[in-house]
Each structure stands twice: as structure tokens, then as C-alpha cells.
Coordinates of N, CA and C in Angstrom, one line a residue:
X1 N -45.3 2.3 43.8 CA -44.5 2.0 44.9 C -44.4 0.5 45.1
X2 N -43.6 0.0 46.0 CA -43.4 -1.4 46.2 C -43.3 -1.7 47.7
X3 N -43.6 -2.9 48.0 CA -43.4 -3.4 49.4 C -42.4 -4.6 49.3
X4 N -41.4 -4.7 50.2 CA -40.5 -5.8 50.2 C -40.9 -6.6 51.5
X5 N -41.2 -7.8 51.4 CA -41.7 -8.6 52.5 C -40.5 -9.2 53.3
X6 N -40.8 -9.8 54.5 CA -39.7 -10.3 55.3 C -38.8 -11.4 54.6
X7 N -39.3 -12.0 53.6 CA -38.6 -13.0 52.8 C -37.8 -12.3 51.7
X8 N -37.8 -11.0 51.6 CA -37.1 -10.2 50.6 C -37.7 -10.3 49.2
X9 N -39.0 -10.6 49.2 CA -39.7 -10.7 47.9 C -40.3 -9.3 47.7
X10 N -40.1 -8.7 46.5 CA -40.6 -7.4 46.1 C -42.0 -7.5 45.5
X11 N -42.9 -6.8 46.0 CA -44.3 -6.7 45.5 C -44.5 -5.3 45.0
X12 N -44.6 -5.2 43.7 CA -44.8 -3.8 43.1 C -46.2 -3.5 42.8
X13 N -46.5 -2.2 42.9 CA -47.8 -1.6 42.5 C -47.5 -0.5 41.6
X14 N -47.3 -0.8 40.3 CA -46.9 0.2 39.3 C -48.0 1.2 39.1
X15 N -47.6 2.4 38.7 CA -48.5 3.5 38.4 C -49.5 3.0 37.3
X16 N -50.7 3.3 37.5 CA -51.8 2.9 36.5 C -52.3 1.5 36.7
X17 N -51.9 0.8 37.8 CA -52.4 -0.5 38.1 C -53.8 -0.5 38.5
X18 N -54.6 -1.5 38.2 CA -56.0 -1.6 38.6 C -56.0 -1.8 40.1
X19 N -56.7 -0.9 40.8 CA -56.8 -1.0 42.3 C -58.2 -0.6 42.6
X20 N -59.0 -1.6 43.1 CA -60.4 -1.3 43.4 C -60.9 -1.9 44.7
X21 N -60.0 -2.4 45.5 CA -60.4 -2.9 46.8 C -61.1 -4.3 46.8
X22 N -61.2 -4.8 45.6 CA -62.0 -6.1 45.5 C -61.3 -7.3 46.1
X23 N -60.0 -7.2 46.4 CA -59.3 -8.3 46.9 C -59.6 -8.6 48.4
X24 N -60.2 -7.6 49.1 CA -60.6 -7.7 50.5 C -62.1 -7.9 50.5
X25 N -62.6 -9.1 51.0 CA -64.0 -9.4 51.0 C -64.9 -8.3 51.6
X26 N -65.8 -7.8 50.8 CA -66.7 -6.7 51.2 C -67.4 -6.9 52.5
X27 N -67.7 -8.1 52.8 CA -68.4 -8.5 54.0 C -67.6 -8.0 55.3
X28 N -66.3 -7.9 55.1 CA -65.5 -7.5 56.3 C -65.2 -6.0 56.4
X29 N -65.6 -5.3 55.4 CA -65.4 -3.8 55.4 C -65.9 -3.1 56.6
X30 N -67.1 -3.5 57.1 CA -67.7 -2.9 58.3 C -66.9 -3.2 59.5
X31 N -66.2 -4.4 59.5 CA -65.4 -4.8 60.7 C -64.0 -4.2 60.7
X32 N -63.4 -4.2 59.5 CA -62.0 -3.8 59.5 C -61.8 -2.4 58.8
X33 N -62.8 -1.9 58.1 CA -62.7 -0.7 57.4 C -62.5 -1.0 55.9
X34 N -62.8 0.0 55.1 CA -62.7 -0.1 53.7 C -61.3 -0.2 53.2
X35 N -61.0 -0.7 52.0 CA -59.6 -0.9 51.6 C -58.8 0.3 51.3
X36 N -59.4 1.5 51.3 CA -58.7 2.7 51.0 C -58.6 3.6 52.2
X37 N -58.8 3.1 53.3 CA -58.7 3.9 54.5 C -57.8 3.3 55.6
X38 N -57.3 4.1 56.5 CA -56.6 3.5 57.6 C -55.1 3.1 57.2
X39 N -54.5 2.5 58.1 CA -53.1 2.1 58.0 C -52.9 1.0 57.0
X40 N -53.9 0.3 56.5 CA -53.6 -0.8 55.6 C -53.9 -0.4 54.2
X41 N -54.0 0.9 53.9 CA -54.3 1.3 52.5 C -53.2 0.8 51.5
X42 N -51.9 1.0 51.9 CA -50.8 0.6 51.0 C -50.8 -0.9 50.8
X43 N -51.0 -1.6 51.9 CA -51.1 -3.1 51.8 C -52.2 -3.5 50.9
X44 N -53.3 -2.8 51.0 CA -54.5 -3.1 50.1 C -54.1 -2.9 48.6
X45 N -53.4 -1.9 48.4 CA -53.0 -1.6 47.0 C -52.1 -2.7 46.4
X46 N -51.0 -3.1 47.1 CA -50.2 -4.2 46.6 C -50.9 -5.5 46.5
X47 N -51.8 -5.7 47.5 CA -52.6 -7.0 47.5 C -53.5 -7.0 46.3
X48 N -54.2 -5.9 46.0 CA -55.1 -5.8 44.8 C -54.3 -6.1 43.5
X49 N -53.1 -5.5 43.4 CA -52.3 -5.7 42.2 C -51.9 -7.2 42.1
X50 N -51.5 -7.8 43.2 CA -51.0 -9.2 43.1 C -52.2 -10.1 42.8
X51 N -53.4 -9.8 43.3 CA -54.6 -10.6 43.1 C -55.1 -10.5 41.7
X52 N -54.9 -9.4 41.0 CA -55.2 -9.2 39.6 C -54.2 -9.9 38.7
X53 N -52.9 -9.8 39.1 CA -51.8 -10.4 38.2 C -51.8 -11.9 38.3
X54 N -52.1 -12.4 39.5 CA -52.1 -13.9 39.7 C -50.8 -14.6 39.3
X55 N -49.7 -13.9 39.5 CA -48.4 -14.5 39.1 C -47.8 -15.4 40.2
X56 N -48.3 -15.2 41.4 CA -47.8 -15.9 42.6 C -48.9 -16.7 43.2
X57 N -48.6 -17.7 44.1 CA -49.6 -18.4 44.7 C -50.5 -17.5 45.6
X58 N -51.8 -17.8 45.6 CA -52.7 -17.0 46.4 C -52.4 -17.0 47.9
X59 N -51.9 -18.1 48.4 CA -51.5 -18.2 49.8 C -50.4 -17.2 50.1
X60 N -49.4 -17.1 49.2 CA -48.3 -16.1 49.4 C -48.8 -14.7 49.3
X61 N -49.7 -14.4 48.4 CA -50.2 -13.1 48.2 C -50.9 -12.6 49.5
X62 N -51.7 -13.5 50.0 CA -52.5 -13.2 51.2 C -51.6 -13.0 52.4
X63 N -50.5 -13.8 52.5 CA -49.6 -13.7 53.6 C -48.8 -12.3 53.5
X64 N -48.5 -12.0 52.3 CA -47.9 -10.7 52.0 C -48.8 -9.6 52.5
X65 N -50.1 -9.7 52.3 CA -51.0 -8.7 52.8 C -50.9 -8.5 54.3
X66 N -50.9 -9.6 55.0 CA -50.7 -9.5 56.5 C -49.4 -8.8 56.8
X67 N -48.3 -9.2 56.2 CA -47.0 -8.7 56.6 C -47.0 -7.2 56.2
X68 N -47.6 -6.8 55.1 CA -47.6 -5.4 54.7 C -48.5 -4.6 55.6
X69 N -49.6 -5.2 56.1 CA -50.4 -4.5 57.1 C -49.6 -4.2 58.4
X70 N -48.9 -5.2 58.9 CA -48.1 -5.0 60.1 C -47.0 -3.9 59.9
X71 N -46.4 -4.0 58.7 CA -45.4 -3.0 58.4 C -46.0 -1.6 58.3
X72 N -47.2 -1.5 57.9 CA -47.9 -0.2 57.8 C -48.4 0.3 59.2
X73 N -48.3 -0.5 60.2 CA -48.7 0.0 61.5 C -50.0 -0.6 62.0
X74 N -50.6 -1.5 61.3 CA -51.8 -2.2 61.7 C -51.5 -3.1 62.9
X75 N -52.3 -3.1 64.0 CA -52.1 -3.9 65.1 C -52.2 -5.4 64.8
X76 N -51.6 -6.2 65.7 CA -51.5 -7.6 65.5 C -52.9 -8.3 65.4
X77 N -53.8 -7.9 66.2 CA -55.1 -8.6 66.2 C -55.9 -8.2 65.0
X78 N -55.9 -6.9 64.6 CA -56.6 -6.5 63.4 C -55.9 -7.1 62.1
X79 N -54.6 -7.1 62.1 CA -53.9 -7.7 60.9 C -54.2 -9.2 60.8
X80 N -54.3 -9.9 61.9 CA -54.7 -11.3 61.9 C -56.1 -11.5 61.4
X81 N -57.0 -10.7 61.9 CA -58.4 -10.8 61.4 C -58.5 -10.5 59.9
X82 N -57.8 -9.5 59.4 CA -57.7 -9.2 58.0 C -57.1 -10.3 57.2
X83 N -56.1 -10.9 57.7 CA -55.4 -12.0 57.0 C -56.4 -13.2 56.9
X84 N -57.1 -13.5 58.0 CA -58.1 -14.6 58.0 C -59.1 -14.3 56.9
X85 N -59.6 -13.0 56.9 CA -60.6 -12.7 55.9 C -60.2 -12.9 54.5
X86 N -59.0 -12.5 54.1 CA -58.5 -12.7 52.7 C -58.1 -14.1 52.5
X87 N -57.6 -14.8 53.5 CA -57.1 -16.2 53.3 C -58.3 -17.1 53.1
X88 N -59.4 -16.9 53.9 CA -60.5 -17.8 53.8 C -61.6 -17.4 52.8
X89 N -61.7 -16.1 52.6 CA -62.8 -15.6 51.7 C -62.3 -14.8 50.5
X90 N -61.1 -14.5 50.4 CA -60.6 -13.6 49.4 C -60.3 -14.4 48.1
X91 N -59.8 -13.7 47.1 CA -59.5 -14.4 45.8 C -58.6 -15.6 46.0
X92 N -58.9 -16.6 45.2 CA -58.0 -17.8 45.1 C -57.9 -18.3 43.7
X93 N -56.8 -18.8 43.4 CA -56.6 -19.3 42.0 C -55.6 -20.5 42.0
X94 N -55.7 -21.2 41.0 CA -54.7 -22.3 40.8 C -54.0 -22.1 39.5
X95 N -52.7 -22.1 39.5 CA -51.9 -21.9 38.3 C -51.5 -23.3 37.7
X96 N -51.8 -23.4 36.4 CA -51.5 -24.7 35.7 C -50.6 -24.4 34.6
X97 N -49.4 -25.0 34.5 CA -48.5 -24.9 33.4 C -48.7 -26.1 32.5
X98 N -49.0 -25.8 31.2 CA -49.3 -26.8 30.2 C -48.2 -26.7 29.1
X99 N -47.8 -27.8 28.7 CA -46.9 -27.9 27.5 C -47.6 -28.6 26.4
X100 N -47.6 -28.0 25.2 CA -48.2 -28.6 24.1 C -47.1 -28.6 23.0
X101 N -47.2 -29.7 22.2 CA -46.2 -29.8 21.1 C -47.0 -29.6 19.8
X102 N -46.5 -28.6 19.0 CA -47.1 -28.2 17.8 C -46.0 -28.2 16.7
X103 N -46.2 -29.0 15.7 CA -45.2 -29.1 14.6 C -43.8 -29.3 15.2
X104 N -43.7 -30.2 16.2 CA -42.4 -30.5 16.8 C -41.8 -29.5 17.8
X105 N -42.5 -28.4 18.0 CA -42.0 -27.4 18.9 C -42.9 -27.4 20.2
X106 N -42.2 -27.4 21.3 CA -43.0 -27.4 22.6 C -43.3 -25.9 23.0
X107 N -44.6 -25.7 23.2 CA -45.0 -24.4 23.6 C -45.6 -24.5 25.1
X108 N -45.1 -23.6 25.9 CA -45.6 -23.6 27.3 C -46.8 -22.6 27.4
X109 N -47.8 -23.0 28.1 CA -48.9 -22.2 28.3 C -49.3 -22.1 29.8
X110 N -49.6 -21.0 30.3 CA -50.0 -20.8 31.7 C -51.5 -20.5 31.8
X111 N -52.2 -21.4 32.5 CA -53.6 -21.3 32.6 C -53.9 -21.0 34.1
X112 N -54.7 -20.0 34.4 CA -55.1 -19.7 35.7 C -56.6 -20.0 35.9
X113 N -56.8 -20.8 36.9 CA -58.2 -21.2 37.3 C -58.7 -20.5 38.5
X114 N -59.8 -19.8 38.4 CA -60.4 -19.1 39.6 C -61.0 -20.1 40.5
X115 N -60.7 -20.0 41.8 CA -61.2 -20.9 42.8 C -61.7 -20.1 44.0
X116 N -62.1 -18.9 43.8 CA -62.5 -18.0 44.9 C -63.7 -18.6 45.6
X117 N -63.7 -18.6 46.9 CA -64.8 -19.2 47.7 C -66.0 -18.3 47.8
X118 N -67.1 -18.8 48.2 CA -68.3 -18.0 48.4 C -68.1 -16.9 49.5
X119 N -68.8 -15.8 49.4 CA -68.7 -14.8 50.4 C -69.3 -15.3 51.7
X120 N -68.7 -14.8 52.8 CA -69.2 -15.2 54.1 C -70.6 -14.6 54.4
X121 N -71.3 -15.3 55.3 CA -72.6 -14.8 55.7 C -72.3 -13.8 56.9
X122 N -73.3 -13.0 57.2 CA -73.2 -12.1 58.3 C -72.9 -12.8 59.6
X123 N -73.5 -14.0 59.8 CA -73.2 -14.8 61.0 C -71.8 -15.3 61.1
X124 N -71.2 -15.6 59.9 CA -69.8 -16.0 59.9 C -68.9 -14.9 60.2
X125 N -69.2 -13.7 59.7 CA -68.4 -12.5 60.0 C -68.4 -12.2 61.5
X126 N -69.6 -12.3 62.1 CA -69.8 -12.0 63.5 C -69.0 -13.0 64.3
X127 N -69.1 -14.3 63.9 CA -68.4 -15.3 64.7 C -66.9 -15.2 64.6
X128 N -66.4 -14.8 63.4 CA -65.0 -14.5 63.2 C -64.5 -13.3 64.0
X129 N -65.3 -12.3 64.0 CA -65.0 -11.1 64.9 C -64.9 -11.5 66.3
X130 N -65.8 -12.3 66.8 CA -65.8 -12.7 68.2 C -64.6 -13.6 68.5
X131 N -64.3 -14.5 67.6 CA -63.1 -15.3 67.8 C -61.8 -14.5 67.9
X132 N -61.6 -13.6 67.1 CA -60.4 -12.8 67.1 C -60.3 -11.8 68.2
X133 N -61.5 -11.4 68.8 CA -61.5 -10.6 70.0 C -61.1 -11.4 71.2
X134 N -61.5 -12.7 71.2 CA -61.3 -13.5 72.4 C -60.0 -14.3 72.3
X135 N -59.3 -14.4 71.2 CA -58.1 -15.2 71.0 C -57.0 -14.4 70.4
X136 N -55.8 -14.6 70.9 CA -54.6 -14.0 70.3 C -54.2 -15.1 69.2
X137 N -54.2 -14.7 68.0 CA -53.9 -15.6 66.9 C -52.6 -15.3 66.2
X138 N -51.7 -16.2 66.1 CA -50.5 -16.0 65.4 C -50.7 -16.2 63.9
X139 N -50.1 -15.4 63.1 CA -50.4 -15.5 61.6 C -50.1 -16.9 61.1
X140 N -49.1 -17.6 61.7 CA -48.8 -18.9 61.2 C -49.9 -19.9 61.3
X141 N -50.9 -19.6 62.2 CA -52.0 -20.5 62.5 C -53.2 -20.2 61.6
X142 N -53.2 -19.1 60.9 CA -54.4 -18.7 60.1 C -54.7 -19.8 59.0
X143 N -53.7 -20.3 58.3 CA -54.1 -21.3 57.2 C -54.9 -22.5 57.8
X144 N -54.5 -23.0 59.0 CA -55.2 -24.1 59.6 C -56.6 -23.7 60.0
X145 N -56.8 -22.5 60.5 CA -58.1 -22.0 60.8 C -59.0 -21.8 59.6
X146 N -58.3 -21.4 58.5 CA -59.1 -21.2 57.3 C -59.6 -22.4 56.6
X147 N -59.0 -23.5 56.9 CA -59.4 -24.8 56.2 C -60.4 -25.5 57.1
X148 N -60.7 -25.0 58.3 CA -61.7 -25.6 59.2 C -62.7 -24.6 59.6
X149 N -63.6 -24.3 58.8 CA -64.6 -23.2 59.1 C -65.4 -23.5 60.4
X150 N -65.5 -24.8 60.8 CA -66.3 -25.1 62.0 C -65.6 -24.7 63.2
X151 N -64.4 -24.2 63.1 CA -63.6 -23.9 64.3 C -63.8 -22.5 64.8
X152 N -64.8 -21.8 64.4 CA -64.9 -20.4 64.8 C -65.1 -20.3 66.4
X153 N -65.8 -21.2 67.0 CA -66.0 -21.2 68.4 C -64.8 -21.7 69.2
X154 N -64.0 -22.5 68.7 CA -62.8 -23.0 69.4 C -61.7 -23.2 68.5
X155 N -60.5 -23.2 69.0 CA -59.3 -23.4 68.1 C -59.2 -24.7 67.5

């Protein structure tokens, strides 16, 4: 199946694709549920596929996950919490395009560097949960929150 996001980008999950829930940080499973249950199951599948393929920027992949969650009926607060979890603690990568010249011919090479952050501590997960219970958080603000981990207690 496939999901088409609000920007009209198609995210496919072809039959036989590797789907193991690993793109959603395990530390958050007790808070938001496992990746194969609830209304975000389909979002989890396309997110897993995109995280394995690493063909698009990780930031775009994680935003797609939020949008697919909302499309699947996940409430705004839970979707924002899930987006925060994958944005701040989920898979990250940097794509580098290299060009090499061999015998006069230019060859392009794509190198993907893993930059996945460390898993959150239990205290961080608890603080994040408390923050999202107390605050209504627009998805557009999640990246700014994700780059300032000291902001759990205040915006």
C-alpha cells in the first residue's frame, strides 16, 4: 500500500518490504503503544520502509509519519508525541553524493551516514510525556523542541 502526504508525495510500502517497528524508539512503546497496534499501524509501516530505504531526508520521513498518523485517526496530542519521539530519538542519516572520475568518466556515488541519536532515558520519556500532556504542541514546532532537549520543562 502507499500513503500520499499533504504535499502530494507518495510513500510506498511494497509487498515484502522489511517492517519490524524499529523506526519507532522502543523506549516510547509503553507510552504510545507498539508499532503494530492501534491507529498508527499503517503509518508505522510506511515509516519503517522509508527509514530502511533512506532515500529521502530523515526530517521529511519523520514528518510523513506524523501526517500519516493523523490521517489514520491518531489524535493530535498523541501524534505530536509520536512525532517528537521519532524526530528526536528515531533513525537519522545524512546522504552524501560523491562524484569520482575514473578513466575520464565521472561516476556518482551515494553514501549514507548513520547519525541515529542515543536512546532516551526513562526520565526523558517521563518528562516528554508530562510536557505533551500539559502543552498543546503544533507539529511545526517539534523540530525546534527536538534540537533543545533541555526544554522539556518549558517551551
